[in-house]
mmCIF file of C-alpha atoms in Angstrom:
data_model
loop_
_atom_site.group_PDB
_atom_site.id
_atom_site.type_symbol
_atom_site.label_atom_id
_atom_site.label_comp_id
_atom_site.label_asym_id
_atom_site.label_seq_id
_atom_site.Cartn_x
_atom_site.Cartn_y
_atom_site.Cartn_z
ATOM 1 C CA UNK A 1 15.919 -11.852 5.547
ATOM 2 C CA UNK A 2 16.247 -8.093 5.537
ATOM 3 C CA UNK A 3 12.900 -7.398 3.937
ATOM 4 C CA UNK A 4 9.633 -8.923 2.824
ATOM 5 C CA UNK A 5 10.234 -11.388 0.024
ATOM 6 C CA UNK A 6 7.611 -12.415 -2.506
ATOM 7 C CA UNK A 7 7.742 -15.055 -5.202
ATOM 8 C CA UNK A 8 7.338 -15.341 -8.034
ATOM 9 C CA UNK A 9 7.895 -11.742 -9.145
ATOM 10 C CA UNK A 10 5.918 -12.353 -12.324
ATOM 11 C CA UNK A 11 3.297 -14.952 -13.137
ATOM 12 C CA UNK A 12 1.414 -15.480 -16.360
ATOM 13 C CA UNK A 13 -1.554 -17.785 -16.000
ATOM 14 C CA UNK A 14 -4.060 -19.044 -18.496
ATOM 15 C CA UNK A 15 -7.646 -18.288 -17.619
ATOM 16 C CA UNK A 16 -8.975 -21.060 -15.425
ATOM 17 C CA UNK A 17 -5.581 -22.013 -14.047
ATOM 18 C CA UNK A 18 -4.857 -22.050 -10.304
ATOM 19 C CA UNK A 19 -1.967 -19.948 -8.948
ATOM 20 C CA UNK A 20 -0.137 -19.739 -5.628
ATOM 21 C CA UNK A 21 1.740 -16.647 -4.514
ATOM 22 C CA UNK A 22 4.237 -16.793 -1.672
ATOM 23 C CA UNK A 23 5.218 -14.229 0.934
ATOM 24 C CA UNK A 24 8.138 -14.411 3.375
ATOM 25 C CA UNK A 25 7.621 -11.636 5.947
ATOM 26 C CA UNK A 26 10.288 -9.961 8.020
ATOM 27 C CA UNK A 27 11.328 -12.293 10.816
ATOM 28 C CA UNK A 28 9.439 -11.613 14.013
ATOM 29 C CA UNK A 29 6.652 -9.583 12.409
ATOM 30 C CA UNK A 30 3.357 -10.646 13.869
ATOM 31 C CA UNK A 31 1.076 -8.967 11.343
ATOM 32 C CA UNK A 32 0.884 -9.942 7.697
ATOM 33 C CA UNK A 33 -1.321 -8.341 5.057
ATOM 34 C CA UNK A 34 -2.153 -9.079 1.450
ATOM 35 C CA UNK A 35 -3.133 -6.250 -0.869
ATOM 36 C CA UNK A 36 -4.177 -6.158 -4.504
ATOM 37 C CA UNK A 37 -3.012 -3.243 -6.630
ATOM 38 C CA UNK A 38 -4.579 -2.659 -10.015
ATOM 39 C CA UNK A 39 -2.746 -0.513 -12.549
ATOM 40 C CA UNK A 40 -2.919 3.162 -11.593
ATOM 41 C CA UNK A 41 -4.685 2.498 -8.309
ATOM 42 C CA UNK A 42 -3.750 2.360 -4.661
ATOM 43 C CA UNK A 43 -3.343 -1.005 -2.935
ATOM 44 C CA UNK A 44 -6.615 -2.545 -1.779
ATOM 45 C CA UNK A 45 -6.797 -4.714 1.316
ATOM 46 C CA UNK A 46 -7.445 -8.412 0.840
ATOM 47 C CA UNK A 47 -6.734 -10.177 4.112
ATOM 48 C CA UNK A 48 -4.859 -9.973 7.430
ATOM 49 C CA UNK A 49 -3.091 -12.495 9.645
ATOM 50 C CA UNK A 50 -1.927 -12.127 13.198
ATOM 51 C CA UNK A 51 0.561 -14.939 13.569
ATOM 52 C CA UNK A 52 -1.226 -17.958 12.082
ATOM 53 C CA UNK A 53 -4.732 -16.668 12.667
ATOM 54 C CA UNK A 54 -6.572 -15.093 9.749
ATOM 55 C CA UNK A 55 -8.453 -12.351 11.546
ATOM 56 C CA UNK A 56 -9.856 -10.439 8.609
ATOM 57 C CA UNK A 57 -10.595 -11.690 5.110
ATOM 58 C CA UNK A 58 -13.206 -9.121 4.267
ATOM 59 C CA UNK A 59 -11.298 -7.882 1.213
ATOM 60 C CA UNK A 60 -11.072 -11.196 -0.627
ATOM 61 C CA UNK A 61 -13.105 -10.605 -3.805
ATOM 62 C CA UNK A 62 -14.564 -14.102 -4.106
ATOM 63 C CA UNK A 63 -14.348 -17.610 -2.755
ATOM 64 C CA UNK A 64 -11.775 -18.333 -5.451
ATOM 65 C CA UNK A 65 -9.279 -16.474 -3.272
ATOM 66 C CA UNK A 66 -7.776 -18.270 -0.306
ATOM 67 C CA UNK A 67 -4.889 -17.347 1.980
ATOM 68 C CA UNK A 68 -3.062 -19.222 4.693
ATOM 69 C CA UNK A 69 -0.194 -18.777 7.108
ATOM 70 C CA UNK A 70 -0.045 -22.147 8.845
ATOM 71 C CA UNK A 71 3.026 -21.597 11.026
ATOM 72 C CA UNK A 72 2.716 -17.891 11.559
ATOM 73 C CA UNK A 73 5.524 -17.000 9.189
ATOM 74 C CA UNK A 74 5.339 -17.710 5.438
ATOM 75 C CA UNK A 75 1.998 -17.006 3.821
ATOM 76 C CA UNK A 76 0.477 -18.212 0.572
ATOM 77 C CA UNK A 77 -2.278 -16.535 -1.406
ATOM 78 C CA UNK A 78 -4.032 -18.954 -3.719
ATOM 79 C CA UNK A 79 -6.328 -18.006 -6.541
ATOM 80 C CA UNK A 80 -8.390 -20.751 -8.114
ATOM 81 C CA UNK A 81 -9.774 -20.719 -11.650
ATOM 82 C CA UNK A 82 -8.111 -17.400 -12.457
ATOM 83 C CA UNK A 83 -10.015 -14.845 -14.494
ATOM 84 C CA UNK A 84 -8.802 -11.825 -16.428
ATOM 85 C CA UNK A 85 -10.033 -9.415 -13.772
ATOM 86 C CA UNK A 86 -7.607 -11.067 -11.335
ATOM 87 C CA UNK A 87 -4.706 -9.509 -13.254
ATOM 88 C CA UNK A 88 -2.971 -7.139 -10.837
ATOM 89 C CA UNK A 89 0.048 -6.795 -8.587
ATOM 90 C CA UNK A 90 -0.369 -8.695 -5.338
ATOM 91 C CA UNK A 91 1.513 -7.071 -2.492
ATOM 92 C CA UNK A 92 2.378 -8.632 0.821
ATOM 93 C CA UNK A 93 3.219 -6.464 3.821
ATOM 94 C CA UNK A 94 4.288 -7.234 7.356
ATOM 95 C CA UNK A 95 4.552 -5.180 10.517
ATOM 96 C CA UNK A 96 5.327 -5.631 14.182
ATOM 97 C CA UNK A 97 1.898 -4.610 15.382
ATOM 98 C CA UNK A 98 -0.071 -1.597 14.233
ATOM 99 C CA UNK A 99 3.080 0.149 13.087
ATOM 100 C CA UNK A 100 4.505 0.986 9.712
ATOM 101 C CA UNK A 101 3.975 -1.674 7.082
ATOM 102 C CA UNK A 102 6.919 -3.062 5.122
ATOM 103 C CA UNK A 103 5.906 -4.125 1.642
ATOM 104 C CA UNK A 104 7.423 -6.771 -0.553
ATOM 105 C CA UNK A 105 8.185 -6.195 -4.232
ATOM 106 C CA UNK A 106 4.909 -7.813 -5.196
ATOM 107 C CA UNK A 107 3.888 -10.470 -7.667
ATOM 108 C CA UNK A 108 2.570 -9.214 -10.994
ATOM 109 C CA UNK A 109 -0.120 -11.644 -12.128
ATOM 110 C CA UNK A 110 -1.272 -11.557 -15.726
ATOM 111 C CA UNK A 111 -4.175 -13.787 -16.702
ATOM 112 C CA UNK A 112 -4.420 -14.443 -20.429
ATOM 113 C CA UNK B 1 -16.044 1.470 4.788
ATOM 114 C CA UNK B 2 -13.691 4.331 5.355
ATOM 115 C CA UNK B 3 -12.492 6.143 2.253
ATOM 116 C CA UNK B 4 -9.674 8.581 1.713
ATOM 117 C CA UNK B 5 -9.733 10.764 -1.375
ATOM 118 C CA UNK B 6 -6.474 12.038 -2.751
ATOM 119 C CA UNK B 7 -5.832 14.889 -5.189
ATOM 120 C CA UNK B 8 -4.473 15.642 -7.666
ATOM 121 C CA UNK B 9 -4.205 12.373 -9.571
ATOM 122 C CA UNK B 10 -1.251 13.659 -11.592
ATOM 123 C CA UNK B 11 1.247 16.459 -11.119
ATOM 124 C CA UNK B 12 3.957 17.485 -13.551
ATOM 125 C CA UNK B 13 6.558 19.945 -12.289
ATOM 126 C CA UNK B 14 9.857 21.354 -13.389
ATOM 127 C CA UNK B 15 12.794 20.419 -11.229
ATOM 128 C CA UNK B 16 13.062 22.985 -8.456
ATOM 129 C CA UNK B 17 9.340 23.690 -8.245
ATOM 130 C CA UNK B 18 7.295 22.778 -5.200
ATOM 131 C CA UNK B 19 4.695 19.988 -5.071
ATOM 132 C CA UNK B 20 1.736 19.305 -2.802
ATOM 133 C CA UNK B 21 -0.686 16.391 -2.604
ATOM 134 C CA UNK B 22 -3.829 16.389 -0.473
ATOM 135 C CA UNK B 23 -5.722 13.646 1.260
ATOM 136 C CA UNK B 24 -9.313 14.057 2.535
ATOM 137 C CA UNK B 25 -11.766 11.932 4.458
ATOM 138 C CA UNK B 26 -15.402 12.481 5.360
ATOM 139 C CA UNK B 27 -14.782 10.838 8.730
ATOM 140 C CA UNK B 28 -12.252 11.448 11.478
ATOM 141 C CA UNK B 29 -9.070 9.482 10.996
ATOM 142 C CA UNK B 30 -7.175 7.921 13.880
ATOM 143 C CA UNK B 31 -3.932 8.358 11.983
ATOM 144 C CA UNK B 32 -2.549 8.966 8.522
ATOM 145 C CA UNK B 33 0.434 7.344 6.907
ATOM 146 C CA UNK B 34 2.254 8.402 3.751
ATOM 147 C CA UNK B 35 3.962 6.041 1.329
ATOM 148 C CA UNK B 36 6.058 6.557 -1.808
ATOM 149 C CA UNK B 37 6.038 4.083 -4.668
ATOM 150 C CA UNK B 38 8.660 4.432 -7.363
ATOM 151 C CA UNK B 39 7.743 3.270 -10.894
ATOM 152 C CA UNK B 40 7.835 -0.527 -10.902
ATOM 153 C CA UNK B 41 8.478 -0.592 -7.177
ATOM 154 C CA UNK B 42 6.556 -1.200 -4.006
ATOM 155 C CA UNK B 43 5.129 1.254 -1.450
ATOM 156 C CA UNK B 44 7.731 2.495 1.019
ATOM 157 C CA UNK B 45 6.674 4.016 4.321
ATOM 158 C CA UNK B 46 7.524 7.682 4.765
ATOM 159 C CA UNK B 47 5.810 8.803 7.955
ATOM 160 C CA UNK B 48 2.846 8.444 10.291
ATOM 161 C CA UNK B 49 0.860 11.327 11.791
ATOM 162 C CA UNK B 50 -1.371 10.771 14.790
ATOM 163 C CA UNK B 51 -2.082 14.064 16.553
ATOM 164 C CA UNK B 52 -4.511 16.775 15.511
ATOM 165 C CA UNK B 53 -2.652 19.602 13.756
ATOM 166 C CA UNK B 54 0.601 17.657 13.706
ATOM 167 C CA UNK B 55 3.370 18.824 11.380
ATOM 168 C CA UNK B 56 6.446 16.754 10.653
ATOM 169 C CA UNK B 57 9.391 17.471 8.391
ATOM 170 C CA UNK B 58 11.833 15.197 6.632
ATOM 171 C CA UNK B 59 14.412 17.286 4.790
ATOM 172 C CA UNK B 60 12.434 18.799 1.878
ATOM 173 C CA UNK B 61 9.203 16.989 2.781
ATOM 174 C CA UNK B 62 6.599 18.515 5.111
ATOM 175 C CA UNK B 63 3.640 16.479 6.326
ATOM 176 C CA UNK B 64 0.554 17.947 7.978
ATOM 177 C CA UNK B 65 -2.458 16.436 9.711
ATOM 178 C CA UNK B 66 -5.524 18.660 9.884
ATOM 179 C CA UNK B 67 -6.976 19.996 13.111
ATOM 180 C CA UNK B 68 -10.139 17.951 12.608
ATOM 181 C CA UNK B 69 -8.085 14.882 11.617
ATOM 182 C CA UNK B 70 -10.012 14.640 8.363
ATOM 183 C CA UNK B 71 -7.309 15.806 5.985
ATOM 184 C CA UNK B 72 -3.594 15.674 5.444
ATOM 185 C CA UNK B 73 -1.041 17.023 3.026
ATOM 186 C CA UNK B 74 2.444 16.271 1.805
ATOM 187 C CA UNK B 75 4.504 19.171 0.506
ATOM 188 C CA UNK B 76 7.835 18.808 -1.255
ATOM 189 C CA UNK B 77 10.026 21.893 -1.555
ATOM 190 C CA UNK B 78 12.295 22.304 -4.572
ATOM 191 C CA UNK B 79 11.565 18.965 -6.225
ATOM 192 C CA UNK B 80 14.348 16.813 -7.607
ATOM 193 C CA UNK B 81 14.212 14.069 -10.229
ATOM 194 C CA UNK B 82 14.631 11.542 -7.427
ATOM 195 C CA UNK B 83 11.220 12.584 -6.093
ATOM 196 C CA UNK B 84 9.494 10.952 -9.070
ATOM 197 C CA UNK B 85 6.911 8.364 -8.093
ATOM 198 C CA UNK B 86 3.423 7.909 -6.726
ATOM 199 C CA UNK B 87 2.640 9.271 -3.282
ATOM 200 C CA UNK B 88 -0.116 7.551 -1.325
ATOM 201 C CA UNK B 89 -1.819 8.505 1.874
ATOM 202 C CA UNK B 90 -3.293 5.676 3.903
ATOM 203 C CA UNK B 91 -5.276 5.430 7.068
ATOM 204 C CA UNK B 92 -5.412 2.615 9.558
ATOM 205 C CA UNK B 93 -8.934 3.714 10.387
ATOM 206 C CA UNK B 94 -8.762 3.073 14.056
ATOM 207 C CA UNK B 95 -8.583 -0.683 13.740
ATOM 208 C CA UNK B 96 -6.543 -2.521 16.302
ATOM 209 C CA UNK B 97 -4.215 -4.102 13.828
ATOM 210 C CA UNK B 98 -3.344 -1.415 11.307
ATOM 211 C CA UNK B 99 -5.300 -2.472 8.206
ATOM 212 C CA UNK B 100 -4.639 0.321 5.731
ATOM 213 C CA UNK B 101 -7.080 2.071 3.433
ATOM 214 C CA UNK B 102 -5.131 3.802 0.685
ATOM 215 C CA UNK B 103 -5.953 6.878 -1.323
ATOM 216 C CA UNK B 104 -5.749 6.698 -5.103
ATOM 217 C CA UNK B 105 -2.301 8.244 -5.109
ATOM 218 C CA UNK B 106 -0.717 11.249 -6.816
ATOM 219 C CA UNK B 107 1.688 10.501 -9.634
ATOM 220 C CA UNK B 108 4.525 13.024 -9.587
ATOM 221 C CA UNK B 109 6.628 13.636 -12.670
ATOM 222 C CA UNK B 110 9.635 15.933 -12.388
ATOM 223 C CA UNK B 111 11.084 17.376 -15.584
ATOM 224 C CA UNK B 112 14.820 18.181 -15.418
#
């Protein structure tokens, strides 16, 4: 596709529910990032993939957060046993390699 | 970890007035990137600065990188209502893969 695609755009989850957020990066982009953006804040780094390898997951807030990119293209961010503090916009970005990042529209997660 | 501080948090201007946002770091930055996020949208890359003292212009936007590579600014001349949004600076921090650390952003409101 022409840009980074994320789905769903909006997700409402009950506290304790598991969620899965999908990211389709720009074709051919080696690098893929997940960021979390709380209301009124800048995006905060969660994790990074180079192709299928997860090279940095230092930003994942807890072991309830898990990300994968098994074939080096589509990535999924999974959050287990969601809590209210997980409510945020989750942004996916891809880039060729250490160049400008192209962001998707994000998934707005609301935990109730 | 590396932090970039951005001021002001909010800026309200009348259409036609100028606008400036500043980004500061206590450590030397390898580069600085600027992004614009429209309300309800996702961050969109504007520019990257790499060299000490670098100045780049895009129409009414002027970007500067400080001589010590610890600060940067974005200046908009004669704002228009289309300039509304949040402007973020971000630094890749010298990592090999471009992980971005974002400032808190400056929310620009332009009154017609």
